[in-house]
Tab-separated table of C-alpha atoms and ligand atoms in Angstrom:
chain	number	residue	atom	x	y	z
A	375	MET	CA	2.928	-9.801	-33.383
A	376	SER	CA	6.065	-10.598	-31.464
A	377	GLU	CA	8.280	-7.208	-30.168
A	378	ILE	CA	11.842	-5.884	-29.125
A	379	LEU	CA	11.953	-2.779	-27.323
A	380	GLU	CA	15.468	-1.030	-26.222
A	381	ALA	CA	15.054	1.376	-23.022
A	382	ASP	CA	16.702	2.395	-20.673
A	383	VAL	CA	14.824	0.971	-18.144
A	384	VAL	CA	12.283	-1.137	-17.756
A	385	VAL	CA	10.119	-1.496	-15.276
A	386	VAL	CA	8.329	-4.148	-13.978
A	387	GLY	CA	4.068	-3.958	-12.774
A	388	ALA	CA	1.978	-0.672	-12.584
A	389	GLY	CA	0.424	-0.897	-8.721
A	390	VAL	CA	1.528	2.041	-7.106
A	391	HIS	CA	5.721	1.741	-6.819
A	392	GLY	CA	6.706	0.693	-10.221
A	393	SER	CA	3.886	3.658	-12.166
A	394	SER	CA	5.994	6.075	-9.479
A	395	ALA	CA	9.778	4.839	-10.473
A	396	ALA	CA	8.687	5.200	-13.899
A	397	LEU	CA	7.046	8.410	-14.153
A	398	HIS	CA	10.581	9.554	-11.727
A	399	LEU	CA	12.706	7.447	-14.053
A	400	ALA	CA	10.490	9.402	-17.638
A	401	ARG	CA	11.021	12.602	-15.741
A	402	ALA	CA	15.408	12.130	-15.272
A	403	GLY	CA	15.193	11.989	-18.628
A	404	LYS	CA	15.819	8.052	-18.964
A	405	LYS	CA	13.667	6.159	-21.643
A	406	THR	CA	11.229	4.130	-19.818
A	407	ILE	CA	8.666	1.666	-20.032
A	408	LEU	CA	6.772	0.209	-18.074
A	409	LEU	CA	4.797	-3.140	-18.358
A	410	GLU	CA	2.146	-4.113	-17.128
A	411	GLN	CA	0.491	-7.730	-16.991
A	412	PHE	CA	-3.066	-6.833	-16.945
A	413	THR	CA	-4.952	-3.854	-18.300
A	414	VAL	CA	-4.789	-0.929	-16.760
A	415	PRO	CA	-7.123	0.401	-15.065
A	416	HIS	CA	-7.716	-3.133	-13.266
A	417	SER	CA	-8.580	-4.246	-9.328
A	418	ARG	CA	-6.423	-7.865	-9.555
A	419	GLY	CA	-3.082	-6.127	-7.642
A	420	SER	CA	-2.963	-4.221	-4.825
A	421	SER	CA	-3.650	-0.181	-5.855
A	422	HIS	CA	-6.765	-0.392	-6.170
A	423	GLY	CA	-10.148	0.834	-4.749
A	424	GLN	CA	-11.260	4.610	-3.884
A	425	THR	CA	-8.806	5.149	-1.004
A	426	ARG	CA	-6.098	4.587	1.268
A	427	ILE	CA	-5.379	6.541	4.585
A	428	ILE	CA	-2.189	8.084	4.446
A	429	ARG	CA	0.196	9.633	7.942
A	430	GLN	CA	2.569	11.657	8.679
A	431	THR	CA	3.357	9.920	10.824
A	432	ASN	CA	6.103	6.245	11.926
A	433	PHE	CA	3.962	4.714	14.269
A	434	GLY	CA	7.439	3.311	15.033
A	435	THR	CA	9.720	2.492	12.326
A	436	PRO	CA	12.068	6.190	12.715
A	437	ALA	CA	13.538	4.607	9.606
A	438	LEU	CA	9.749	5.751	6.982
A	439	ALA	CA	9.979	9.565	8.655
A	440	PRO	CA	12.176	10.588	5.461
A	441	LEU	CA	9.661	8.882	3.349
A	442	LEU	CA	6.858	9.350	4.542
A	443	GLU	CA	7.561	13.407	4.651
A	444	ASP	CA	9.427	12.970	0.553
A	445	SER	CA	5.586	11.569	-0.117
A	446	TYR	CA	2.747	13.919	1.352
A	447	LYS	CA	5.166	16.991	-0.387
A	448	GLN	CA	5.632	14.437	-3.388
A	449	TRP	CA	1.479	13.552	-3.608
A	450	LYS	CA	0.485	17.627	-2.855
A	451	ALA	CA	3.167	17.601	-6.602
A	452	ILE	CA	0.558	14.928	-8.182
A	453	GLN	CA	-1.998	16.842	-7.801
A	454	ALA	CA	-1.546	20.163	-8.958
A	455	GLN	CA	0.388	18.306	-11.765
A	456	ALA	CA	-2.977	15.941	-12.544
A	457	GLY	CA	-4.978	19.019	-11.873
A	458	ASP	CA	-7.131	16.446	-10.175
A	459	VAL	CA	-7.980	16.112	-6.015
A	460	LEU	CA	-5.756	12.959	-4.920
A	461	LEU	CA	-4.980	13.673	-0.952
A	462	ARG	CA	-7.846	15.145	1.469
A	463	PRO	CA	-6.221	16.059	5.160
A	464	SER	CA	-8.142	15.051	7.375
A	465	PRO	CA	-7.038	13.778	10.911
A	466	LEU	CA	-7.048	9.994	11.263
A	467	LEU	CA	-8.415	8.994	15.476
A	468	VAL	CA	-6.338	6.250	16.953
A	469	LEU	CA	-8.579	4.339	19.454
A	470	GLY	CA	-7.248	1.803	21.994
A	471	THR	CA	-7.668	0.425	25.405
A	472	LYS	CA	-6.254	0.932	28.795
A	473	GLU	CA	-3.971	-2.642	28.091
A	474	LYS	CA	-2.887	-1.911	24.713
A	475	GLN	CA	-1.839	1.713	26.626
A	476	PRO	CA	2.067	1.842	26.400
A	477	LEU	CA	1.349	1.430	22.441
A	478	MET	CA	-0.578	3.888	22.246
A	479	GLU	CA	1.353	6.485	23.785
A	480	GLN	CA	4.084	4.931	21.580
A	481	MET	CA	2.240	5.795	18.582
A	482	ALA	CA	1.217	9.455	19.896
A	483	GLU	CA	4.703	10.000	20.711
A	484	SER	CA	5.655	9.000	17.120
A	485	VAL	CA	3.149	12.134	16.700
A	486	ARG	CA	4.847	13.782	18.736
A	487	GLU	CA	7.741	13.485	16.776
A	488	SER	CA	6.524	13.314	13.210
A	489	GLY	CA	6.398	16.980	14.529
A	490	HIS	CA	2.194	17.359	14.843
A	491	VAL	CA	0.642	17.795	18.538
A	492	PRO	CA	-1.656	13.752	19.323
A	493	GLN	CA	-5.164	15.917	20.278
A	494	TRP	CA	-6.126	12.379	23.157
A	495	LEU	CA	-9.614	12.168	23.366
A	496	ALA	CA	-11.916	11.352	26.867
A	497	PRO	CA	-13.838	7.806	25.219
A	498	ALA	CA	-16.985	9.831	26.565
A	499	HIS	CA	-16.461	12.930	23.776
A	500	VAL	CA	-15.252	10.005	20.997
A	501	ASN	CA	-18.519	8.281	21.490
A	502	ASN	CA	-19.712	11.500	20.915
A	503	MET	CA	-17.825	12.885	18.452
A	504	PHE	CA	-17.772	10.048	16.420
A	505	GLY	CA	-21.135	8.377	16.466
A	506	LEU	CA	-19.079	4.588	18.191
A	507	GLU	CA	-19.281	3.107	21.242
A	508	CYS	CA	-15.564	2.155	23.190
A	509	GLY	CA	-16.379	1.222	26.257
A	510	GLY	CA	-14.723	3.556	29.888
A	511	ASP	CA	-11.110	1.717	29.299
A	512	ALA	CA	-10.321	3.308	25.241
A	513	MET	CA	-7.858	5.447	24.544
A	514	ALA	CA	-8.297	7.577	22.172
A	515	PHE	CA	-6.052	10.205	20.250
A	516	LEU	CA	-6.208	12.278	16.711
A	517	ASP	CA	-3.284	12.214	14.481
A	518	PRO	CA	-2.855	15.302	12.511
A	519	SER	CA	-1.278	14.435	10.131
A	520	GLY	CA	-3.108	11.903	8.656
A	521	GLY	CA	-5.689	11.930	5.102
A	522	VAL	CA	-7.039	10.869	2.485
A	523	LEU	CA	-5.152	9.341	-0.590
A	524	MET	CA	-7.893	9.044	-4.115
A	525	ALA	CA	-5.826	5.311	-4.574
A	526	ASP	CA	-7.819	4.944	-7.788
A	527	LYS	CA	-7.095	7.734	-9.560
A	528	CYS	CA	-3.764	8.472	-8.028
A	529	VAL	CA	-2.184	5.218	-9.318
A	530	GLY	CA	-4.336	6.663	-12.552
A	531	ALA	CA	-1.948	10.658	-12.609
A	532	LEU	CA	0.925	8.766	-12.322
A	533	GLN	CA	0.682	6.763	-14.870
A	534	ARG	CA	-0.865	9.097	-17.678
A	535	LEU	CA	1.979	12.446	-16.201
A	536	PHE	CA	4.852	8.567	-17.097
A	537	ARG	CA	2.873	9.765	-20.158
A	538	ALA	CA	3.062	12.728	-20.565
A	539	ALA	CA	6.866	12.701	-19.471
A	540	GLY	CA	7.391	10.074	-22.985
A	541	GLY	CA	7.402	7.161	-21.321
A	542	MET	CA	5.924	3.377	-22.801
A	543	LEU	CA	2.895	2.444	-20.664
A	544	LEU	CA	2.387	-1.429	-22.689
A	545	ASP	CA	-0.438	-2.869	-20.602
A	546	GLY	CA	-1.585	-6.816	-21.020
A	547	TRP	CA	2.416	-7.842	-20.876
A	548	PRO	CA	3.612	-10.158	-18.908
A	549	VAL	CA	6.931	-10.650	-17.908
A	550	ALA	CA	7.317	-14.632	-18.013
A	551	GLU	CA	11.685	-14.583	-18.011
A	552	ILE	CA	14.561	-11.994	-16.551
A	553	LYS	CA	17.047	-12.713	-19.071
A	554	VAL	CA	20.672	-11.403	-17.596
A	555	GLU	CA	23.525	-10.529	-20.707
A	556	PRO	CA	26.766	-11.525	-20.262
A	557	GLU	CA	28.097	-7.547	-21.237
A	558	GLY	CA	25.352	-6.927	-18.328
A	559	SER	CA	22.085	-5.492	-20.071
A	560	VAL	CA	18.571	-7.327	-18.491
A	561	GLU	CA	16.361	-8.161	-20.876
A	562	VAL	CA	12.328	-9.755	-19.932
A	563	ARG	CA	10.148	-11.671	-22.531
A	564	GLY	CA	6.881	-12.891	-22.406
A	565	GLN	CA	4.274	-14.007	-25.102
A	566	ARG	CA	4.304	-9.716	-27.201
A	567	GLY	CA	8.135	-10.300	-26.996
A	568	LYS	CA	12.005	-8.868	-24.902
A	569	VAL	CA	12.412	-5.921	-23.312
A	570	ARG	CA	15.813	-4.739	-23.457
A	571	ALA	CA	17.235	-2.273	-21.310
A	572	ALA	CA	20.304	-1.343	-18.731
A	573	SER	CA	18.036	-1.267	-15.697
A	574	LEU	CA	15.628	-3.087	-14.300
A	575	VAL	CA	13.119	-2.106	-11.530
A	576	LEU	CA	10.720	-5.325	-10.374
A	577	CYS	CA	7.819	-3.892	-8.483
A	578	PRO	CA	5.586	-7.308	-9.035
A	579	GLY	CA	3.057	-6.488	-5.692
A	580	PRO	CA	1.839	-9.808	-4.322
A	581	TRP	CA	4.155	-11.451	-7.523
A	582	ALA	CA	6.932	-10.826	-6.327
A	583	ALA	CA	7.906	-13.919	-4.812
A	584	PRO	CA	7.707	-16.270	-8.175
A	585	LEU	CA	8.826	-13.009	-9.895
A	586	LEU	CA	11.668	-12.598	-7.980
A	587	GLY	CA	12.378	-16.130	-7.088
A	588	LYS	CA	13.398	-16.244	-11.755
A	589	ILE	CA	16.697	-14.563	-10.645
A	590	GLY	CA	17.665	-16.097	-7.450
A	591	LEU	CA	16.190	-14.224	-4.730
A	592	HIS	CA	13.762	-15.822	-2.373
A	593	LEU	CA	11.628	-13.170	-0.246
A	594	PRO	CA	9.392	-14.338	2.495
A	595	VAL	CA	6.439	-13.208	1.636
A	596	ARG	CA	3.200	-13.536	1.994
A	597	VAL	CA	0.135	-12.738	0.026
A	598	GLU	CA	-2.357	-12.128	2.231
A	599	ARG	CA	-6.268	-11.606	0.294
A	600	ILE	CA	-8.506	-8.746	2.355
A	601	SER	CA	-11.956	-8.282	2.865
A	602	VAL	CA	-12.534	-4.329	2.313
A	603	LEU	CA	-16.549	-4.448	3.520
A	604	TYR	CA	-19.175	-1.104	3.441
A	605	TRP	CA	-21.724	-0.582	6.365
A	606	ARG	CA	-24.795	1.623	5.416
A	607	VAL	CA	-25.077	4.447	7.506
A	608	LYS	CA	-28.212	4.129	10.205
A	609	ASP	CA	-27.844	7.991	10.827
A	610	SER	CA	-26.095	10.084	8.661
A	611	ARG	CA	-26.217	12.835	11.794
A	612	ARG	CA	-24.556	10.704	13.385
A	613	THR	CA	-21.152	8.026	12.635
A	614	THR	CA	-17.512	8.437	12.098
A	615	THR	CA	-16.650	11.136	10.265
A	616	THR	CA	-12.332	10.294	10.269
A	617	SER	CA	-9.925	7.422	9.202
A	618	PHE	CA	-9.795	5.303	12.107
A	619	VAL	CA	-7.329	2.359	12.616
A	620	ASP	CA	-8.117	0.981	15.537
A	621	VAL	CA	-5.327	-1.543	17.920
A	622	SER	CA	-7.139	-2.424	20.736
A	623	ASP	CA	-7.814	-6.464	19.601
A	624	ASP	CA	-4.987	-8.956	20.077
A	625	ARG	CA	-5.493	-10.703	16.816
A	626	GLY	CA	-4.566	-7.463	14.902
A	627	HIS	CA	-6.391	-4.438	14.291
A	628	PHE	CA	-9.717	-2.365	12.612
A	629	TYR	CA	-9.545	0.120	10.133
A	630	GLY	CA	-12.197	2.376	8.429
A	631	LEU	CA	-12.457	5.814	6.192
A	632	PRO	CA	-15.976	7.390	5.846
A	633	ASP	CA	-17.759	7.032	3.206
A	634	ILE	CA	-16.024	8.746	1.020
A	635	GLU	CA	-16.342	6.332	-1.708
A	636	TYR	CA	-19.769	5.330	-1.773
A	637	PRO	CA	-22.288	7.366	-0.654
A	638	GLY	CA	-23.981	6.019	2.600
A	639	LEU	CA	-21.598	3.210	3.362
A	640	VAL	CA	-18.479	3.315	5.601
A	641	LYS	CA	-15.174	1.457	5.399
A	642	VAL	CA	-14.847	-1.106	8.364
A	643	CYS	CA	-11.846	-3.553	7.550
A	644	PHE	CA	-9.950	-5.958	9.167
A	645	HIS	CA	-5.815	-5.518	9.105
A	646	GLY	CA	-5.028	-8.769	7.492
A	647	GLY	CA	-6.647	-12.579	6.260
A	648	PRO	CA	-6.747	-15.697	4.788
A	649	GLU	CA	-2.863	-16.497	2.713
A	650	VAL	CA	-3.978	-16.461	-1.098
A	651	HIS	CA	-1.837	-17.722	-4.360
A	652	PRO	CA	-2.708	-13.859	-5.998
A	653	ASP	CA	-3.563	-15.807	-9.199
A	654	GLN	CA	-6.235	-17.469	-7.336
A	655	ARG	CA	-8.174	-14.711	-4.776
A	656	ASP	CA	-11.214	-15.209	-5.292
A	657	LYS	CA	-11.383	-18.792	-4.320
A	658	CYS	CA	-10.138	-18.422	-0.881
A	659	ASP	CA	-12.067	-18.411	1.556
A	660	GLY	CA	-13.441	-15.330	2.806
A	661	ARG	CA	-16.271	-16.102	6.311
A	662	GLU	CA	-14.550	-15.748	8.606
A	663	ILE	CA	-12.965	-12.576	8.547
A	664	ARG	CA	-16.100	-11.279	6.922
A	665	GLU	CA	-18.184	-12.540	10.747
A	666	ARG	CA	-15.344	-10.894	12.660
A	667	VAL	CA	-15.478	-7.433	11.282
A	668	MET	CA	-19.252	-7.743	12.624
A	669	GLN	CA	-18.968	-9.368	15.278
A	670	TYR	CA	-16.719	-6.018	15.309
A	671	VAL	CA	-19.043	-3.383	13.767
A	672	GLN	CA	-21.838	-4.518	15.982
A	673	LYS	CA	-19.858	-3.868	19.478
A	674	LYS	CA	-18.116	-0.633	18.869
A	675	PHE	CA	-20.647	1.162	15.976
A	676	PRO	CA	-24.161	1.070	16.387
A	677	CYS	CA	-24.493	3.505	13.289
A	678	LEU	CA	-24.191	1.190	11.582
A	679	GLU	CA	-26.422	-1.428	9.360
A	680	PRO	CA	-24.849	-4.416	11.576
A	681	GLN	CA	-24.386	-6.404	7.565
A	682	PRO	CA	-21.737	-5.727	4.885
A	683	VAL	CA	-24.017	-4.439	2.517
A	684	ILE	CA	-20.648	-4.599	0.496
A	685	GLU	CA	-17.882	-6.907	-0.415
A	686	GLU	CA	-14.923	-6.856	-1.805
A	687	SER	CA	-11.211	-7.970	-2.409
A	688	CYS	CA	-8.016	-6.727	-2.582
A	689	MET	CA	-4.107	-8.353	-1.584
A	690	TYR	CA	-1.428	-7.927	1.037
A	691	THR	CA	2.503	-8.471	0.023
A	692	THR	CA	3.235	-9.359	3.657
A	693	THR	CA	6.707	-9.736	4.614
A	694	PRO	CA	7.812	-12.075	9.367
A	695	ASP	CA	8.409	-8.181	9.980
A	696	GLU	CA	6.089	-5.733	8.750
A	697	GLU	CA	8.044	-3.930	6.760
A	698	CYS	CA	8.852	-3.576	2.783
A	699	ILE	CA	11.935	-4.910	0.679
A	700	VAL	CA	13.266	-1.393	-1.992
A	701	ASP	CA	16.586	-3.100	-2.224
A	702	THR	CA	19.138	-4.356	-4.952
A	703	HIS	CA	20.186	-7.680	-6.010
A	704	PRO	CA	23.387	-8.624	-4.776
A	705	LYS	CA	25.141	-10.085	-7.897
A	706	TYR	CA	23.114	-7.250	-10.710
A	707	LYS	CA	23.756	-3.616	-9.593
A	708	ASN	CA	21.443	-2.959	-11.993
A	709	ILE	CA	18.299	-5.193	-11.157
A	710	ILE	CA	16.352	-3.516	-8.102
A	711	PHE	CA	13.392	-4.145	-6.314
A	712	ALA	CA	10.275	-3.013	-4.233
A	713	ALA	CA	8.009	-5.276	-2.374
A	714	GLY	CA	6.201	-6.594	1.063
A	715	PHE	CA	4.294	-3.533	1.620
A	716	SER	CA	2.210	-4.954	4.702
A	717	GLY	CA	-1.202	-3.326	4.079
A	718	THR	CA	0.832	-0.031	3.644
A	719	GLY	CA	2.652	1.264	1.191
A	720	PHE	CA	0.317	3.287	-0.657
A	721	LYS	CA	0.934	6.715	1.424
A	722	ILE	CA	4.964	5.958	0.289
A	723	GLY	CA	5.016	5.609	-3.297
A	724	PRO	CA	6.103	7.834	-4.827
A	725	ALA	CA	9.883	8.474	-1.994
A	726	VAL	CA	9.832	4.642	-3.194
A	727	GLY	CA	9.055	5.694	-7.030
A	728	ARG	CA	12.318	8.311	-5.711
A	729	ILE	CA	14.724	5.670	-4.719
A	730	LEU	CA	14.224	3.252	-7.030
A	731	SER	CA	14.540	5.792	-10.223
A	732	LEU	CA	18.161	6.390	-7.896
A	733	LEU	CA	18.644	3.250	-7.486
A	734	ALA	CA	18.650	2.308	-11.054
A	735	GLN	CA	20.071	5.024	-12.045
A	736	GLY	CA	23.226	4.134	-9.523
A	737	HIS	CA	22.929	7.378	-8.348
A	738	PRO	CA	23.534	7.750	-4.106
A	739	LEU	CA	20.351	8.311	-1.422
A	740	PRO	CA	19.516	11.114	0.267
A	741	TYR	CA	18.664	8.579	3.440
A	742	ASP	CA	20.282	5.137	4.845
A	743	LEU	CA	17.397	2.120	3.433
A	744	SER	CA	19.488	-0.633	5.498
A	745	GLU	CA	16.297	-1.344	7.306
A	746	PHE	CA	14.330	-2.173	4.341
A	747	SER	CA	17.127	-4.418	2.890
A	748	LEU	CA	16.262	-7.750	1.642
A	749	SER	CA	19.576	-9.772	3.756
A	750	ARG	CA	17.981	-9.017	7.368
A	751	PHE	CA	16.171	-11.507	5.987
A	752	SER	CA	19.358	-13.891	5.765
A	753	LYS	CA	16.975	-16.246	3.119
A	754	SER	CA	18.885	-14.676	0.156
A	755	LYS	CA	19.239	-18.237	-1.539
A	756	ILE	CA	21.757	-16.398	-5.149
B	671	FAD	C1	-6.725	-2.955	1.105
B	671	FAD	C2	-5.293	-2.521	0.916
B	671	FAD	C3	-6.041	-1.454	2.236
B	671	FAD	C4	-5.208	-0.835	2.062
B	671	FAD	N1	-4.881	0.348	2.889
B	671	FAD	C5	-3.609	1.200	3.344
B	671	FAD	C6	-3.521	2.126	3.700
B	671	FAD	O1	-4.880	2.927	4.385
B	671	FAD	N2	-2.415	2.500	3.530
B	671	FAD	C7	-1.693	2.900	2.857
B	671	FAD	O2	-0.176	3.458	2.722
B	671	FAD	N3	-1.361	1.073	2.190
B	671	FAD	C8	-2.773	1.029	1.463
B	671	FAD	N4	-1.944	-0.527	1.291
B	671	FAD	C9	-1.138	-0.893	1.012
B	671	FAD	C10	-0.739	-0.755	-0.307
B	671	FAD	O3	-2.267	-0.349	-1.375
B	671	FAD	C11	-0.071	-1.623	-0.962
B	671	FAD	O4	1.274	-1.761	-0.518
B	671	FAD	C12	0.501	-1.061	-2.344
B	671	FAD	O5	-0.408	-0.689	-3.273
B	671	FAD	C13	1.367	-1.971	-3.046
B	671	FAD	O6	1.461	-1.484	-4.857
B	671	FAD	P1	2.921	-2.228	-5.145
B	671	FAD	O7	2.967	-1.356	-6.520
B	671	FAD	O8	3.775	-2.916	-4.434
B	671	FAD	O9	2.228	-3.979	-5.870
B	671	FAD	P2	0.509	-3.609	-7.300
B	671	FAD	O10	-0.854	-2.672	-6.670
B	671	FAD	O11	0.122	-5.273	-7.099
B	671	FAD	O12	1.388	-3.436	-7.824
B	671	FAD	C14	1.928	-4.528	-9.083
B	671	FAD	C15	1.976	-4.563	-10.877
B	671	FAD	O13	2.164	-6.214	-11.040
B	671	FAD	C16	2.241	-6.125	-11.670
B	671	FAD	N5	3.288	-7.663	-12.147
B	671	FAD	C17	2.951	-8.295	-11.662
B	671	FAD	N6	3.898	-9.539	-12.062
B	671	FAD	C18	4.330	-8.961	-12.935
B	671	FAD	C19	4.559	-9.093	-14.537
B	671	FAD	N7	4.996	-10.854	-14.623
B	671	FAD	N8	4.750	-8.845	-15.392
B	671	FAD	C20	4.178	-7.396	-15.459
B	671	FAD	N9	3.224	-7.540	-14.935
B	671	FAD	C21	3.683	-7.340	-13.419
B	671	FAD	C22	0.668	-6.440	-11.374
B	671	FAD	O14	-0.545	-7.202	-12.120
B	671	FAD	C23	0.019	-5.311	-10.264
B	671	FAD	O15	-0.285	-4.341	-11.169
B	671	FAD	C24	-3.482	-0.900	1.364
B	671	FAD	C25	-3.915	-2.120	0.380
B	671	FAD	C26	-5.482	-3.127	0.701
B	671	FAD	C27	-5.050	-4.362	-0.182
């Protein structure tokens, strides 16, 4: 049966950003409806899976600093309210080579600017400590602000807290149409019915381009399928015990997490993948990326079996400058959107949610977000 619902704010997309925005809005006393196209929890977007890396270091994007700081505090508060372990602090190992010295030094400087002290490590020390095989030209430091977010648990906690604050989460509710009413309110429509609201917050993840296209916004994003690969530890006494990011390779960086998801399996991935349509994620060929990560693991991780034993999939929505888009529709100030998190947006979910909630209520923002505007790409066709 078709439903017609009314709310102060309707949020579309129950990934980390939409769920966080919905929680902030419900706690601000707004009647909020969160619509999700799939049944939750699901593994078809970008926020699923067991872990994500968090750090307070902005690694060269100063505009991210207040969002990182706010999010770290919020994740701790959400953890306390949820009564579950969501955040595990543990230093992040940053790997590079002498050839990448300027980048490594810039990253280390960013650690210092975030109020932490990078701990530089000699290659031999790194190899002994983390079961790696880095060459003599390696450079490495530990970023003590690092940690691991338990991603599925985080999203589940945001949604539980949203419901506890009086919010309504409707899943299996794909939004097909968006209509701006003459008096300015917004109506979203789908097979399940209609929802009318004073404001609309759009957080559609990989579906951002087609959905925002319906309201005249052109998002220059590329959706990529990411191969999430797990590798068996050969000797548990000698294996990597920390999350890492490795910027040595010119083609892009590799990253990984220790065996906290599946016992005895370490996650090692490449930060990028082939372009896909989000509805056809599993049709694309992941062999090239798998081969690239295999060569990397075989070269640098003697502590791991040379073939992956599990492959899962996820999607990045990547902008040309790899920074996110958080903005208001240039014509309709009551339509707010967040997208293009380019494979790094999970950690800032709580701060993005707060920003979206403030924008949806017409409140001023505590910081300048112009660096994340859509207009920086100057292609918005209104
Ligand atoms: C493998 C992988 C590793 C990553 N590692 C890290 C990391 O270590 N640290 C970090 O900070 N970030 C990381 N990221 C990035 C981070 O996970 C994403 O940036 C973030 O999850 C994006 O969240 P989102 O809410 O924008 O999108 P999503 O989680 O995709 O949520 C969007 C939701 O909108 C729904 N939706 C779309 N269209 C509609 C519609 N028409 N109607 C109703 N619902 C709709 C979708 O079904 C989906 O549930 C990683 C991402 C991947 C894939």
